[in-house]
Short mmCIF file of C-alpha atoms in Angstrom, two decimals:
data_model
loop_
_atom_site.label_atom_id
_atom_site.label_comp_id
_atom_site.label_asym_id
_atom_site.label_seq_id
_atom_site.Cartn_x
_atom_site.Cartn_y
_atom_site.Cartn_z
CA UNK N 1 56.58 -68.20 -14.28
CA UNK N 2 53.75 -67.21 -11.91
CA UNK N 3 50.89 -65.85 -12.97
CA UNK N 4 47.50 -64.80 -11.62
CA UNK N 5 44.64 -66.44 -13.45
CA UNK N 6 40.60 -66.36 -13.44
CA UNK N 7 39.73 -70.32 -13.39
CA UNK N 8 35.87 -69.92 -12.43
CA UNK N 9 34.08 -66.72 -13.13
CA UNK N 10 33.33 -63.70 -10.30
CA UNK N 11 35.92 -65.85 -7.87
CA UNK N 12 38.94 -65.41 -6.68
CA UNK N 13 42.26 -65.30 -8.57
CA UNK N 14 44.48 -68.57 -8.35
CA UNK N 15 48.41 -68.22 -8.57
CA UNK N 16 49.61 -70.66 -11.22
CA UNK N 17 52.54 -72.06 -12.41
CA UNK N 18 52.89 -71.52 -16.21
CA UNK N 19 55.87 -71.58 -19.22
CA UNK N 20 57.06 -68.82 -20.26
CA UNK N 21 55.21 -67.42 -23.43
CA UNK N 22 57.50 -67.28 -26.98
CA UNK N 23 56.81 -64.08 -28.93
CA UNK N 24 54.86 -64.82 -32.23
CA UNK N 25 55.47 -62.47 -35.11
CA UNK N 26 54.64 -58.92 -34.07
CA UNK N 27 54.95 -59.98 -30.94
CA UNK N 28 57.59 -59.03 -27.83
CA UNK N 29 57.59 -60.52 -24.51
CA UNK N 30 57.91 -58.36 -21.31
CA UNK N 31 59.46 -59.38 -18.31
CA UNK N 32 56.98 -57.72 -16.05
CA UNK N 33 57.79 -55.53 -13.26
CA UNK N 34 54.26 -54.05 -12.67
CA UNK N 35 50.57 -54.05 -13.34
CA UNK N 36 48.21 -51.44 -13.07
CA UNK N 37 44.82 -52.49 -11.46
CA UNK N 38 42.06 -50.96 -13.68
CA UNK N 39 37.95 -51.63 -12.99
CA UNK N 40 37.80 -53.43 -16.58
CA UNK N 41 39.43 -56.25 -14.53
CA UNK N 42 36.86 -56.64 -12.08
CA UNK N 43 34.20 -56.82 -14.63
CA UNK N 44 36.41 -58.83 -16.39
CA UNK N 45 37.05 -61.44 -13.85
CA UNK N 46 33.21 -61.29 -13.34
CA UNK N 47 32.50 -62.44 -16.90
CA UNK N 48 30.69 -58.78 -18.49
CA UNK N 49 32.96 -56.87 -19.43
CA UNK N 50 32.65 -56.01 -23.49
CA UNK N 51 35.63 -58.64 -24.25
CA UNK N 52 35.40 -62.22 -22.64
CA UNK N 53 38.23 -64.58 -23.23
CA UNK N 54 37.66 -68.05 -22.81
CA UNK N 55 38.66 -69.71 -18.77
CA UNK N 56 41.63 -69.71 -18.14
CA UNK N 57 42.98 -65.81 -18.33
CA UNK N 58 45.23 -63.70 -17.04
CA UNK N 59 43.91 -60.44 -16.28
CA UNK N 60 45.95 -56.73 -16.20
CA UNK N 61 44.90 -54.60 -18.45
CA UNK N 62 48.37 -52.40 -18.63
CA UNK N 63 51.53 -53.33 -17.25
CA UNK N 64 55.66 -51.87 -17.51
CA UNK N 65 58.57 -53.97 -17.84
CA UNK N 66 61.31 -54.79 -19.68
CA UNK N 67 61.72 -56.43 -23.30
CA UNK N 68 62.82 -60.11 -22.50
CA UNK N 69 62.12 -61.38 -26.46
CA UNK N 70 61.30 -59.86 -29.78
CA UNK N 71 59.53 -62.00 -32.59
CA UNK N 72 59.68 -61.78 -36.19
CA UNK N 73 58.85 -58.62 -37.65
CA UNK N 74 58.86 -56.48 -35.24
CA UNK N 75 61.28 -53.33 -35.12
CA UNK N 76 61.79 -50.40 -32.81
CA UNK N 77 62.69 -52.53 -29.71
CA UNK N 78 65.54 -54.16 -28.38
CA UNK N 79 65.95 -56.80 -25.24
CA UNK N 80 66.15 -55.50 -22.52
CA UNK N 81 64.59 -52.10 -23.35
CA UNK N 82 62.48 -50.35 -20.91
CA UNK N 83 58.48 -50.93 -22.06
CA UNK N 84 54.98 -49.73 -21.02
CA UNK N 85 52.22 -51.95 -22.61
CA UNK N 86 48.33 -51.86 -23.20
CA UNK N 87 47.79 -55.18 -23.42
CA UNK N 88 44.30 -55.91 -22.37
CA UNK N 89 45.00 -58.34 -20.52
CA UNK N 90 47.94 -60.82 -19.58
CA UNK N 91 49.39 -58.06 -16.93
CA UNK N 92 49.22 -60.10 -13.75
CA UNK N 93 52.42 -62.47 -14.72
CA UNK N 94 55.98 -62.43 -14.60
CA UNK N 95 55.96 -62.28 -18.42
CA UNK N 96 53.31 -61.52 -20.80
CA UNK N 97 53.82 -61.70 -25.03
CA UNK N 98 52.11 -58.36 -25.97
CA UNK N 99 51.78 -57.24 -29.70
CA UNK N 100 54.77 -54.46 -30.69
CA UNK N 101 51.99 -52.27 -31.96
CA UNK N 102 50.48 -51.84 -27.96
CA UNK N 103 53.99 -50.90 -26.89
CA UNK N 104 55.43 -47.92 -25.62
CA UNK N 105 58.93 -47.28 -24.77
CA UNK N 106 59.59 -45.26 -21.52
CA UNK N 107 61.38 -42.47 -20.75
CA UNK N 108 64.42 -43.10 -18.31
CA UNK N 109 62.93 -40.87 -15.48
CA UNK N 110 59.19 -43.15 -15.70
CA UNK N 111 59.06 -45.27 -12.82
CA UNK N 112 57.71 -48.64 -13.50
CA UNK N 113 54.89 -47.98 -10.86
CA UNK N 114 54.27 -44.80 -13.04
CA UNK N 115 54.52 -46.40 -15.61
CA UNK N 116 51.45 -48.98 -15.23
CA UNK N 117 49.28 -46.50 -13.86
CA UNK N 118 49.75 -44.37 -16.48
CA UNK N 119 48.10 -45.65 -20.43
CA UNK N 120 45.03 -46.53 -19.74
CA UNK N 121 43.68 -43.79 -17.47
CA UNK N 122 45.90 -40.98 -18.88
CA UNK N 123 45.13 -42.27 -21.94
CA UNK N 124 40.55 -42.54 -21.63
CA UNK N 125 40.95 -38.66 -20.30
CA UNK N 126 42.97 -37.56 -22.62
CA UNK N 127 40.97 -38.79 -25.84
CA UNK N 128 37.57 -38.15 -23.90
CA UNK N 129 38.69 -34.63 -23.52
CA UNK N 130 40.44 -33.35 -26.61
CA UNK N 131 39.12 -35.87 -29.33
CA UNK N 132 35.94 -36.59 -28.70
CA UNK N 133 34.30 -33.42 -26.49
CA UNK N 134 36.94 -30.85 -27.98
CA UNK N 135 37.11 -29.20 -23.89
CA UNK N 136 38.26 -25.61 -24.62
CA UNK N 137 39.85 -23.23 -22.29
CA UNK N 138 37.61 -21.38 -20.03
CA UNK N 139 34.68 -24.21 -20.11
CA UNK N 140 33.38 -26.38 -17.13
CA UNK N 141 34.34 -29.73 -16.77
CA UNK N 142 31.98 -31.96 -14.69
CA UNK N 143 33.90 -35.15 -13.38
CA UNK N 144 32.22 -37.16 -11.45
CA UNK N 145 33.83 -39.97 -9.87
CA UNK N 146 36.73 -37.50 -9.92
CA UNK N 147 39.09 -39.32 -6.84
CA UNK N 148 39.14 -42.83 -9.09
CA UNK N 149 41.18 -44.01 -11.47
CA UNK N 150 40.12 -42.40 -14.68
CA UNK N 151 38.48 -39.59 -12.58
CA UNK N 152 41.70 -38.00 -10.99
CA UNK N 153 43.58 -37.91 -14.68
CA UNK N 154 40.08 -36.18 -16.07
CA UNK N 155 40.78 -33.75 -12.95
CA UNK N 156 44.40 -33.16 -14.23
CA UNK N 157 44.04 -33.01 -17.78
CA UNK N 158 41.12 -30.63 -17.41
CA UNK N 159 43.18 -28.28 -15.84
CA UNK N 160 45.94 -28.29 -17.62
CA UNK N 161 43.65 -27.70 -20.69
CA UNK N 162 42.77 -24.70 -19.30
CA UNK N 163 39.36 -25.99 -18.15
CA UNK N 164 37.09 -24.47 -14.96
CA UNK N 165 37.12 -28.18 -13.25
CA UNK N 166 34.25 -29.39 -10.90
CA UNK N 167 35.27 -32.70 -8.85
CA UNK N 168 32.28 -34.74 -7.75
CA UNK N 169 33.17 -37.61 -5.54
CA UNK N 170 32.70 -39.63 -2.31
CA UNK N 171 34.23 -37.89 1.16
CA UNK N 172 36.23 -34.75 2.36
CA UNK N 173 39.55 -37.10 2.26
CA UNK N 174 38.85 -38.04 -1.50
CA UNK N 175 37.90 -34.59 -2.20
CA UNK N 176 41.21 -32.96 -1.13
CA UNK N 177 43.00 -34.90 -3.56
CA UNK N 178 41.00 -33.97 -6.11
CA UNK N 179 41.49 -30.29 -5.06
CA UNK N 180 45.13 -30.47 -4.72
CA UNK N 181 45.56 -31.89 -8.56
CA UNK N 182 43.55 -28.48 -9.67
CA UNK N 183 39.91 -29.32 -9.08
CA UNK N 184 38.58 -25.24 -8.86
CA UNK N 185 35.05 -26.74 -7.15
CA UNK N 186 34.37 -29.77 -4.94
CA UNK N 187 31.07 -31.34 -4.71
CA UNK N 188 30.59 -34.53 -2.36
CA UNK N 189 27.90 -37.25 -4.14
CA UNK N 190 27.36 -38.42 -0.24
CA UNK N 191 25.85 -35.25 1.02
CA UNK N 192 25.55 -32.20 -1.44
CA UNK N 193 22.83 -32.36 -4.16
CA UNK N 194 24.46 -32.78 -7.39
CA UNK N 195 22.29 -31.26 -9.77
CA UNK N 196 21.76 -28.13 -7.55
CA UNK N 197 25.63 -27.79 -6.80
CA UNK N 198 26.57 -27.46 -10.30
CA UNK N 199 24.02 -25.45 -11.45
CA UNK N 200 25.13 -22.87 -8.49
CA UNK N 201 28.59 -22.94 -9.64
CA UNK N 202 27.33 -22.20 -13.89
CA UNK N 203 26.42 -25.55 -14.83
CA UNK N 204 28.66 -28.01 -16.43
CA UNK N 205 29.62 -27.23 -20.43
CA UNK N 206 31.33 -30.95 -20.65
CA UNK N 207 30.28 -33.81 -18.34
CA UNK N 208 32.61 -36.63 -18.07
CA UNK N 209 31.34 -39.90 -16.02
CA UNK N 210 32.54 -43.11 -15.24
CA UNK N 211 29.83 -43.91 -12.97
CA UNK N 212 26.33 -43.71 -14.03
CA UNK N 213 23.04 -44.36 -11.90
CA UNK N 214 21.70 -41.57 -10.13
CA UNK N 215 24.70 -39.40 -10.17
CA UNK N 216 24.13 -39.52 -14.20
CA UNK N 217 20.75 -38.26 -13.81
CA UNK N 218 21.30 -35.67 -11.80
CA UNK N 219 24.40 -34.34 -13.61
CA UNK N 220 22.76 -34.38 -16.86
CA UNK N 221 20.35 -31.98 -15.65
CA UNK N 222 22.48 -29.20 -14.58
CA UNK N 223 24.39 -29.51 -18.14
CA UNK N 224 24.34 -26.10 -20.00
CA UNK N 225 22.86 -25.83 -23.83
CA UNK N 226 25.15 -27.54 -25.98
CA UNK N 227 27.10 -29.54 -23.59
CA UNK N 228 28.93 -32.49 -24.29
CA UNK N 229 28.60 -36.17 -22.33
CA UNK N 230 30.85 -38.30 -21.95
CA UNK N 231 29.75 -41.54 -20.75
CA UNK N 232 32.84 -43.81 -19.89
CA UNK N 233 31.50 -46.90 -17.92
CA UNK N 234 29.25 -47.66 -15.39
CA UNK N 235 31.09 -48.03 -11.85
CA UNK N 236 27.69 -47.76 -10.21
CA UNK N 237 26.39 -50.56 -11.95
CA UNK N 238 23.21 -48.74 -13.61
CA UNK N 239 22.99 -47.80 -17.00
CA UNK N 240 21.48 -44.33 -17.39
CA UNK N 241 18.79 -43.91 -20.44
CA UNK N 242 19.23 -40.41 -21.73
CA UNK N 243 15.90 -38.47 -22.53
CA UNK N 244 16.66 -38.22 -26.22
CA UNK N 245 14.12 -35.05 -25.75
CA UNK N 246 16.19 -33.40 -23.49
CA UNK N 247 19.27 -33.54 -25.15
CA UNK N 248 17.22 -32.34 -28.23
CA UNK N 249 15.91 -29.25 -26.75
CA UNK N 250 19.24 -28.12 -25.35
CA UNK N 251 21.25 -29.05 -28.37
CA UNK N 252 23.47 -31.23 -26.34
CA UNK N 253 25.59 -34.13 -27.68
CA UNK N 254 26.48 -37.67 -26.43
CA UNK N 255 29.89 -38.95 -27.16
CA UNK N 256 31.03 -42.71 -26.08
CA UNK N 257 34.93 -43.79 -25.60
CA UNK N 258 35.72 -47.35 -24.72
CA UNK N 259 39.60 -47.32 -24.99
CA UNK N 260 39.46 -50.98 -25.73
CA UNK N 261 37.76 -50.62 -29.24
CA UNK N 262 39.96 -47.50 -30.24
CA UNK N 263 43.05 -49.85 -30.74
CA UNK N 264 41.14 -51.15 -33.58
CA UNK N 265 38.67 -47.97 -34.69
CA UNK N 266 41.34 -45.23 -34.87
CA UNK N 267 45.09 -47.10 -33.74
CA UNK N 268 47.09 -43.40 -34.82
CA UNK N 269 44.70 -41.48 -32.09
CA UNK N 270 45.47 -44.07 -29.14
CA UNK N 271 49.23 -43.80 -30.02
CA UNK N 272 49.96 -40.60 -30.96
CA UNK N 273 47.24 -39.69 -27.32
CA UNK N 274 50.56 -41.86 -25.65
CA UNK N 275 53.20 -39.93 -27.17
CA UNK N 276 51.86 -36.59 -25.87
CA UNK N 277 50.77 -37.41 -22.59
CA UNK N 278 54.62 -39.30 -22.14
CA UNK N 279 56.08 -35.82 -23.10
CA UNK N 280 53.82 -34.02 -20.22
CA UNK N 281 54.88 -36.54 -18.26
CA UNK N 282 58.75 -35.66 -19.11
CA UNK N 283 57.78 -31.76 -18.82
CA UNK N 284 56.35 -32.59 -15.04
CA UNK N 285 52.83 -31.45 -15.88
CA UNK N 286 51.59 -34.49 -14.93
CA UNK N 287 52.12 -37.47 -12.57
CA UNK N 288 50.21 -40.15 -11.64
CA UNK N 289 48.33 -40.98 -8.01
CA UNK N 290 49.03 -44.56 -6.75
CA UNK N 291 47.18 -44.68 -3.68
CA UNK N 292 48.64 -48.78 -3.51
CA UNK N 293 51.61 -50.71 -4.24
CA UNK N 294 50.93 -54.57 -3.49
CA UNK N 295 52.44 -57.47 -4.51
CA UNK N 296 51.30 -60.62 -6.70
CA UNK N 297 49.86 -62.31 -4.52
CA UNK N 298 47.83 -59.82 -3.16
CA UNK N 299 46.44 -58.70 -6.24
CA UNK N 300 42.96 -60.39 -4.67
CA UNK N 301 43.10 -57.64 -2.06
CA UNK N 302 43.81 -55.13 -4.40
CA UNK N 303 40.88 -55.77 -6.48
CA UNK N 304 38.70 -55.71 -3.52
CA UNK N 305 40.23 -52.28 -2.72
CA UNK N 306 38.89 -51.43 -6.29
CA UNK N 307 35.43 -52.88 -6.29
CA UNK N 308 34.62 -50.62 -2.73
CA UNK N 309 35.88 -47.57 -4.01
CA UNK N 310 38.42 -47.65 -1.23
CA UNK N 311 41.30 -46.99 -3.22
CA UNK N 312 41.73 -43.07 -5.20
CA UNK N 313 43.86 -42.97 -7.97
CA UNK N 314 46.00 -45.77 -9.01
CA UNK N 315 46.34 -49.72 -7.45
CA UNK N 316 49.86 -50.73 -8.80
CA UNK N 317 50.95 -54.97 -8.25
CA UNK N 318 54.66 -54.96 -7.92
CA UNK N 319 56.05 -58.22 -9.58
CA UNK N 320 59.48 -57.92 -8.26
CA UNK N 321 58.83 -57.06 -4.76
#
């Protein structure tokens, strides 16, 4: 099978010729038909993201297919079932052996290019949202970020919580499509000060951010008493420090999600999170944006596309095109 693998740290990905994994027990193998791109792989492929598997790897984080072999133990899938899968990792090959417990099956009206942009973003927002910052109806949601990956599904699921929705991000083009998925207030990070446009528009009640840095900073300060952060990586590469002081005087809590980890800390959350966002899915109250479809071999490209924040929404690799 081919597969696309990290050989030397922050290079390139080679294409590779490898056998076919066996499923171990627990296990099923997915004949993959596509990959979501997700910026965990670029830090991945970089060597600093929180997990770091030994050289070689496959990266793809997510990926949709269907069930090619089941190993021992496992129940609840068939071959040749239809199958969504947070793997981790593994993604960017014709077949990956994922554990049953990661698996989803699909719907019959998911599109596999749905389908692997759909876990791991739908998936952050969601538990970000309704787990961990409880977002009620009639509060503002800060997203900043709002046209990425994560971003546009915190845009989406903020509305359809019932949540007053500010979209921070990079451009008029970007922008729109955060308006047109339900974003009530745009702010541009290029050219409008952030701190001064939220406060003008009631100041943010949850603040949601995958990016960090400045924007962070200036974010933080326009949060209302009692607001809740959400700090959910660091595109920007800076790590904010929060002024404990600050968040003391205005009562304001600080609530980390790495999706990764949640497999492990609370496995019922992360699957029954899945099972309701599917069923919006099915209702057509969500859908995802894939802004690219590429194929294996340019999954290099479509990386790229991810590390300059050229891409909004979702970078899909097609493995059957």
């Amino acid at each position: 099978m081919r597969a696309m693998q990290v050989t030397a740290y922050d290079s390139p990905l080679s294409l590779r010729e490898l056998d076919i994994p066996q499923p171990k027990e627990g296990q099923v193998v997915i004949r993959v038909a596509t990959c979501g791109l997700n910026f965990g792989d670029t830090l991945a492929i970089k060597g600093t993201y929180q997990e770091k598997p030994s050289l070689p790897f496959t990266p793809g984080m997510e990926m949709a297919g269907t069930v090619h072999a089941v190993g021992a133990g496992v129940t609840g899938f068939q071959e040749g079932q239809r199958i969504a899968a947070y793997s981790g990792r593994d993604g960017l090959a014709d077949y990956a052996a994922v554990a049953a417990d990661k698996c989803v099956a699909l719907p019959d009206n998911m599109s596999f290019t749905d389908a692997a942009a759909f876990l791991i973003t739908y998936a952050t927002s969601h538990l970000a949202l309704e787990d961990k910052a409880h977002l009620k109806p009639g509060e503002r949601l800060l997203v900043l970020g709002a046209s990425g990956g994560v971003g546009l599904t915190a845009v989406e699921l903020g509305k359809l919580m019932g949540a007053e929705v500010i979209a921070c991000a990079r451009g008029a083009e970007k922008l729109e499509i955060c308006r047109k998925l339900g974003a009530d207030h745009l702010i541009d990070s290029e050219t409008d000060d952030i701190r001064e446009a939220v406060k003008a528009r009631g100041g943010a009640d949850v603040l949601y951010d995958p990016i960090g840095g400045a924007q962070f900073d200036a974010a933080f300060r326009a949060c209302n008493p009692g607001a809740r952060l959400l700090p959910l990586g660091f595109a920007s590469g800076d790590i904010p420090q929060i002024p404990a002081n600050i968040l003391l005087v205005k009562n304001m809590t600080v609530l980390g999600l790495y999706i990764g980890g949640y497999a492990k800390l609370n496995p019922k959350a992360l699957t029954d999170s899945f099972e309701t966002l599917i069923g919006w899915y099915v209702e057509g109250k969500i859908k995802p944006h894939v802004s690219h479809v590429l194929p294996l071999e340019e999954a290099n490209e479509g990386l790229d596309l991810l590390r300059t924040r050229k891409a909004t929404g979702k970078i899909v690799i097609d493995l059957e095109a």
